[in-house]
Amino acid sequence: MQATGGQPPPVFFSAMGRALELLCKALALAGGAILGALAVMAVVSITGRLFGRPIQGDFELVQMGCAIAIAWFLPHCQLRRANIIVDFFTVRASERAQRTLDAAGAALLAAGLALLAWRTGAGAVAMKAGGETSMIMAVPLWYAYAAMAPAFALAAVTGLYTAWLEWKSR
Amino acid sequence: MSGLAVGLALFAAMLVLMALRVPIAITMLVPGAIGYAILASPDALLNHLKGFAYARMSVYDLSVIPLFLLMGQFATHGGLSRALFGLANALIGHLRGGMAMASVLACAAFGSICGSSVATAATVTQVALPEMRRHRYSGRLATATLAAGGTLGILVPPSVPLVIYGILAEQNIAKLFAAAFLPGFLAAALYCAAIFLYVRLFPDHGPASERHTLAERLALAKEVWPVAAIFVVMFGGIYGGLFTPTEGAAVGAAAALATGFAKRELDRAGVVQCFLGTAETTGMIFMIFLGADLLNSALALSQMPAMLATAVATSGLPPVAVIVAILLFYVVLGAVMDELSMILLTIPILFPAVMGLDLFGLDPASKAIWFGILVLCVVEFGLIAPPVGLNVYVVNSFARDVPMAETYKGVLPFLGADVLRVSLLIAFPGLSLWLVKVLT
């Protein structure tokens, strides 16, 4: 967390902030581990294919795994302020104005992600009710939805947290 | 309100939000959601969003992006750039301006296993910049070479922007990669030519230095073989029909990780850094992807792209003039936006118009591939041109004693080389399309 000057944050918030940061990092590392596992699986699958023993439908796992990993990356991405902005038009604005705009931007990002979390959660419920599965391996699709929705929610919370940090640092 | 009016209002809202420092992804996502709700209905929007995130993030061709980014991270942290620059420098570093040329070659080679230009610029800078400064290269030539050389990271396949283009334009990723190889070599050659001319005019900017012995060269060549092996296995597999680009990226990532471990450059802490770095870039790219996709869905409902395509097709303008105008538009847009946002935002709108043009009698697939390479080349301008050349910033941050203005001055010959390359690619579509025919 960046030192932001001014008054020290209330203890409750700083403890929550640290917990949030740990959670974001852990989720991102878990996403990285999924990618690593997919890479290993690809090597195994290709080797198997060469020797006439293909893994049927492994691409479905790649699709689902990547979708989940990407969603799990989003909270850390926002925590690191990696969601790029255009600063060309505001380079001459005051520091205070810039921080205020950044706080508003992060809050809007939180709203967008909250919408995605809500709808993806609704999608998970619908997918489970409909019993939809992948074509070849018959993996229930709602697994992926259910893994992604909480990550969007965490990214939304992180958006609010970064908005609060920006606001505080004005 | 008519569809067109809503479409224009969405565009205006996006630009205003962008100017107000809202994250680019959200400047597209929020107007996109509102526009969708107006043009269809709020219920239709909520229904659309149910499967939206999964449907977009689970596209098999897109899975290649996080895997390529992971490979790039392993290659960056695995010290592979040092070996590449070492060999190139041993071969041609003794010539006047030779170390700058060696940096360009190292960038091109690193770009063949890395799909990002900022990463390429940063990693080659770390090894090449100190070496050039020690041999009394001017800050201007050294930093500008690395900023420009970094753009080879996305031009030489694998290339993340090209994957995004392929998804949007519904083109085969492997064919697009094949089309980018020769333009990539051409870019490296023209950059070397620019350096050659530059040091003829200003000899003290890149002095000649001592020649390396054959034994030294052979020893360094041994260090480079893992990069060559990763490249050959990955692209050999893809064009040999053994595996898909996504599997190629997975194999490449595994191989880069193994190399990093074997060279003792990567340990557990390093792998954690690689994962976190991948998370940041992947998250950023896919947020923009989601935003752009929703905005483009709304724009499609407004009929704007179709109207634009009809207007362009019936305008009577010469097709090549339309292409040049579009490319100039990208150069202007690139002054304020990053390359991925530009491609994601504009291709769905402009692509139908381009496909409606008769260009040298090319068939639709060839036209789409050729146009993709041109777009890829021009969006790079923004990376090294003022006012916010991202590569210039990155390289300059490693050279505190070199003023930014010096780097921008040094970039001019390379921009000249870029303009020449794009002109050649427009005039001779075969430069992009020949290898596609041979390989696929």
mmCIF file of C-alpha atoms in Angstrom, chain A residues 24-25 28-29 32-33 35-36 38-40 42-43 45-46 49-50 58-60 62-64 66-68 70-71 73-74 76-78 80 82-91 97-99 101-102 104-106 108-110 112-113 115-116 118-120 122-124 126-127 141 144-145 148 152, chain B residues 15 17-26 29-30 33 45-47 49-55 57-60 62-64 66-67 70 241-244 246-251 253-254 271-273 275-288 290 294 335-338 341 387-388:
data_model
loop_
_atom_site.group_PDB
_atom_site.id
_atom_site.type_symbol
_atom_site.label_atom_id
_atom_site.label_comp_id
_atom_site.label_asym_id
_atom_site.label_seq_id
_atom_site.Cartn_x
_atom_site.Cartn_y
_atom_site.Cartn_z
ATOM 1 C CA CYS A 24 -6.347 -10.186 -4.118
ATOM 2 C CA LYS A 25 -2.783 -11.452 -4.291
ATOM 3 C CA ALA A 28 -4.121 -13.824 -8.578
ATOM 4 C CA LEU A 29 -1.538 -16.461 -7.646
ATOM 5 C CA GLY A 32 -1.478 -18.099 -12.228
ATOM 6 C CA ALA A 33 -1.370 -21.649 -10.904
ATOM 7 C CA LEU A 35 -2.495 -21.175 -16.158
ATOM 8 C CA GLY A 36 0.588 -23.154 -15.157
ATOM 9 C CA LEU A 38 -3.066 -25.693 -18.243
ATOM 10 C CA ALA A 39 0.414 -25.328 -19.739
ATOM 11 C CA VAL A 40 1.471 -28.665 -18.250
ATOM 12 C CA ALA A 42 -1.107 -28.995 -22.986
ATOM 13 C CA VAL A 43 2.339 -30.586 -22.989
ATOM 14 C CA SER A 45 -1.963 -33.730 -24.212
ATOM 15 C CA ILE A 46 0.303 -33.060 -27.193
ATOM 16 C CA ARG A 49 -1.509 -37.221 -29.234
ATOM 17 C CA LEU A 50 1.900 -38.039 -30.728
ATOM 18 C CA ASP A 58 -8.976 -30.958 -23.240
ATOM 19 C CA PHE A 59 -9.608 -27.658 -25.000
ATOM 20 C CA GLU A 60 -12.778 -27.331 -22.934
ATOM 21 C CA VAL A 62 -8.423 -24.664 -21.371
ATOM 22 C CA GLN A 63 -11.465 -22.494 -22.119
ATOM 23 C CA MET A 64 -12.946 -22.829 -18.644
ATOM 24 C CA CYS A 66 -8.564 -19.482 -18.706
ATOM 25 C CA ALA A 67 -11.931 -17.795 -18.118
ATOM 26 C CA ILE A 68 -11.647 -18.499 -14.383
ATOM 27 C CA ILE A 70 -8.721 -14.173 -16.001
ATOM 28 C CA ALA A 71 -11.560 -13.374 -13.587
ATOM 29 C CA PHE A 73 -6.708 -11.748 -11.990
ATOM 30 C CA LEU A 74 -9.097 -8.771 -11.951
ATOM 31 C CA HIS A 76 -5.155 -7.743 -8.173
ATOM 32 C CA CYS A 77 -5.175 -5.812 -11.443
ATOM 33 C CA GLN A 78 -7.336 -3.073 -9.943
ATOM 34 C CA ARG A 80 -2.205 -2.346 -8.653
ATOM 35 C CA ALA A 82 -3.236 -1.523 -13.777
ATOM 36 C CA ASN A 83 -6.528 -0.570 -15.443
ATOM 37 C CA ILE A 84 -5.119 2.080 -17.726
ATOM 38 C CA ILE A 85 -6.498 5.595 -18.012
ATOM 39 C CA VAL A 86 -5.951 8.437 -20.485
ATOM 40 C CA ASP A 87 -4.083 11.171 -18.594
ATOM 41 C CA PHE A 88 -3.362 13.278 -21.661
ATOM 42 C CA PHE A 89 -6.155 15.796 -21.013
ATOM 43 C CA THR A 90 -5.556 16.244 -17.287
ATOM 44 C CA VAL A 91 -1.751 16.537 -17.013
ATOM 45 C CA ALA A 97 -8.419 17.424 -9.050
ATOM 46 C CA GLN A 98 -6.624 14.394 -10.472
ATOM 47 C CA ARG A 99 -7.065 12.371 -7.269
ATOM 48 C CA LEU A 101 -11.304 12.188 -10.689
ATOM 49 C CA ASP A 102 -9.392 8.982 -10.020
ATOM 50 C CA ALA A 104 -14.703 8.786 -9.124
ATOM 51 C CA GLY A 105 -13.255 6.595 -11.875
ATOM 52 C CA ALA A 106 -12.483 3.766 -9.458
ATOM 53 C CA LEU A 108 -17.505 3.790 -11.487
ATOM 54 C CA LEU A 109 -15.307 0.759 -12.143
ATOM 55 C CA ALA A 110 -16.637 -0.783 -8.922
ATOM 56 C CA GLY A 112 -19.487 -1.862 -13.488
ATOM 57 C CA LEU A 113 -17.846 -4.871 -11.836
ATOM 58 C CA LEU A 115 -23.106 -5.365 -12.238
ATOM 59 C CA LEU A 116 -20.995 -8.131 -13.808
ATOM 60 C CA TRP A 118 -24.558 -9.855 -10.035
ATOM 61 C CA ARG A 119 -25.371 -10.980 -13.561
ATOM 62 C CA THR A 120 -22.706 -13.695 -13.673
ATOM 63 C CA ALA A 122 -27.570 -15.008 -11.871
ATOM 64 C CA GLY A 123 -26.031 -16.819 -14.847
ATOM 65 C CA ALA A 124 -24.590 -19.456 -12.511
ATOM 66 C CA ALA A 126 -29.601 -20.336 -14.448
ATOM 67 C CA MET A 127 -26.843 -22.650 -15.742
ATOM 68 C CA LEU A 141 -20.771 -24.944 -16.960
ATOM 69 C CA ALA A 144 -17.021 -21.743 -14.097
ATOM 70 C CA TYR A 145 -19.743 -19.130 -13.572
ATOM 71 C CA MET A 148 -15.997 -16.150 -11.630
ATOM 72 C CA PHE A 152 -15.928 -9.917 -9.965
ATOM 73 C CA LEU B 15 -14.704 10.349 -24.978
ATOM 74 C CA LEU B 17 -15.314 9.802 -19.548
ATOM 75 C CA MET B 18 -11.904 9.088 -21.064
ATOM 76 C CA ALA B 19 -10.852 12.711 -20.712
ATOM 77 C CA LEU B 20 -11.963 12.548 -17.058
ATOM 78 C CA ARG B 21 -9.455 9.767 -16.218
ATOM 79 C CA VAL B 22 -12.038 7.002 -15.923
ATOM 80 C CA PRO B 23 -10.359 3.620 -16.669
ATOM 81 C CA ILE B 24 -10.634 3.037 -20.447
ATOM 82 C CA ALA B 25 -12.452 -0.268 -19.953
ATOM 83 C CA ILE B 26 -15.181 1.484 -17.973
ATOM 84 C CA LEU B 29 -18.538 -0.628 -20.475
ATOM 85 C CA VAL B 30 -20.853 1.938 -18.874
ATOM 86 C CA ALA B 33 -24.592 -0.952 -20.973
ATOM 87 C CA LEU B 45 -29.352 -6.000 -21.159
ATOM 88 C CA LEU B 46 -29.647 -7.917 -17.877
ATOM 89 C CA ASN B 47 -30.288 -11.099 -19.810
ATOM 90 C CA LEU B 49 -25.028 -9.897 -19.200
ATOM 91 C CA LYS B 50 -25.854 -13.273 -17.613
ATOM 92 C CA GLY B 51 -23.604 -15.222 -19.927
ATOM 93 C CA PHE B 52 -21.597 -12.225 -21.164
ATOM 94 C CA ALA B 53 -18.430 -12.456 -19.038
ATOM 95 C CA TYR B 54 -18.058 -16.230 -19.398
ATOM 96 C CA ALA B 55 -18.858 -16.240 -23.094
ATOM 97 C CA MET B 57 -13.521 -14.814 -21.529
ATOM 98 C CA SER B 58 -13.785 -18.465 -22.563
ATOM 99 C CA VAL B 59 -13.180 -17.942 -26.297
ATOM 100 C CA TYR B 60 -10.562 -20.571 -27.145
ATOM 101 C CA LEU B 62 -8.396 -15.698 -26.656
ATOM 102 C CA SER B 63 -7.000 -18.222 -24.186
ATOM 103 C CA VAL B 64 -3.772 -17.722 -26.077
ATOM 104 C CA PRO B 66 -2.804 -15.082 -20.840
ATOM 105 C CA LEU B 67 -0.564 -17.982 -21.895
ATOM 106 C CA LEU B 70 2.922 -15.840 -18.983
ATOM 107 C CA GLY B 241 -0.253 -28.731 -37.873
ATOM 108 C CA LEU B 242 0.733 -30.430 -34.614
ATOM 109 C CA PHE B 243 -1.053 -28.011 -32.336
ATOM 110 C CA THR B 244 -3.129 -24.836 -32.150
ATOM 111 C CA THR B 246 -3.181 -21.692 -27.854
ATOM 112 C CA GLU B 247 -1.394 -24.991 -27.279
ATOM 113 C CA GLY B 248 1.734 -23.459 -28.787
ATOM 114 C CA ALA B 249 1.552 -20.674 -26.208
ATOM 115 C CA ALA B 250 1.097 -23.237 -23.425
ATOM 116 C CA VAL B 251 4.102 -25.234 -24.651
ATOM 117 C CA ALA B 253 5.235 -20.981 -21.427
ATOM 118 C CA ALA B 254 6.220 -24.385 -20.057
ATOM 119 C CA VAL B 271 7.653 -17.327 -10.393
ATOM 120 C CA VAL B 272 5.380 -15.432 -7.983
ATOM 121 C CA GLN B 273 6.453 -12.181 -9.663
ATOM 122 C CA PHE B 275 2.237 -14.764 -11.995
ATOM 123 C CA LEU B 276 1.443 -11.351 -10.544
ATOM 124 C CA GLY B 277 2.798 -9.582 -13.622
ATOM 125 C CA THR B 278 0.677 -11.812 -15.841
ATOM 126 C CA ALA B 279 -2.346 -11.088 -13.639
ATOM 127 C CA GLU B 280 -1.958 -7.328 -14.019
ATOM 128 C CA THR B 281 -1.599 -7.297 -17.795
ATOM 129 C CA THR B 282 -4.180 -10.002 -18.426
ATOM 130 C CA GLY B 283 -6.722 -8.319 -16.151
ATOM 131 C CA MET B 284 -6.146 -4.985 -17.854
ATOM 132 C CA ILE B 285 -6.539 -6.444 -21.353
ATOM 133 C CA PHE B 286 -9.683 -8.419 -20.591
ATOM 134 C CA MET B 287 -11.369 -5.543 -18.761
ATOM 135 C CA ILE B 288 -10.923 -3.470 -21.916
ATOM 136 C CA LEU B 290 -15.315 -6.729 -21.957
ATOM 137 C CA LEU B 294 -20.451 -4.379 -24.742
ATOM 138 C CA ALA B 335 -1.382 10.012 -29.454
ATOM 139 C CA VAL B 336 -3.819 9.575 -26.562
ATOM 140 C CA MET B 337 -4.898 5.909 -26.517
ATOM 141 C CA ASP B 338 -3.105 2.607 -26.087
ATOM 142 C CA SER B 341 -8.077 -0.029 -26.792
ATOM 143 C CA PRO B 387 3.152 13.257 -26.522
ATOM 144 C CA VAL B 388 2.875 9.972 -24.621
#
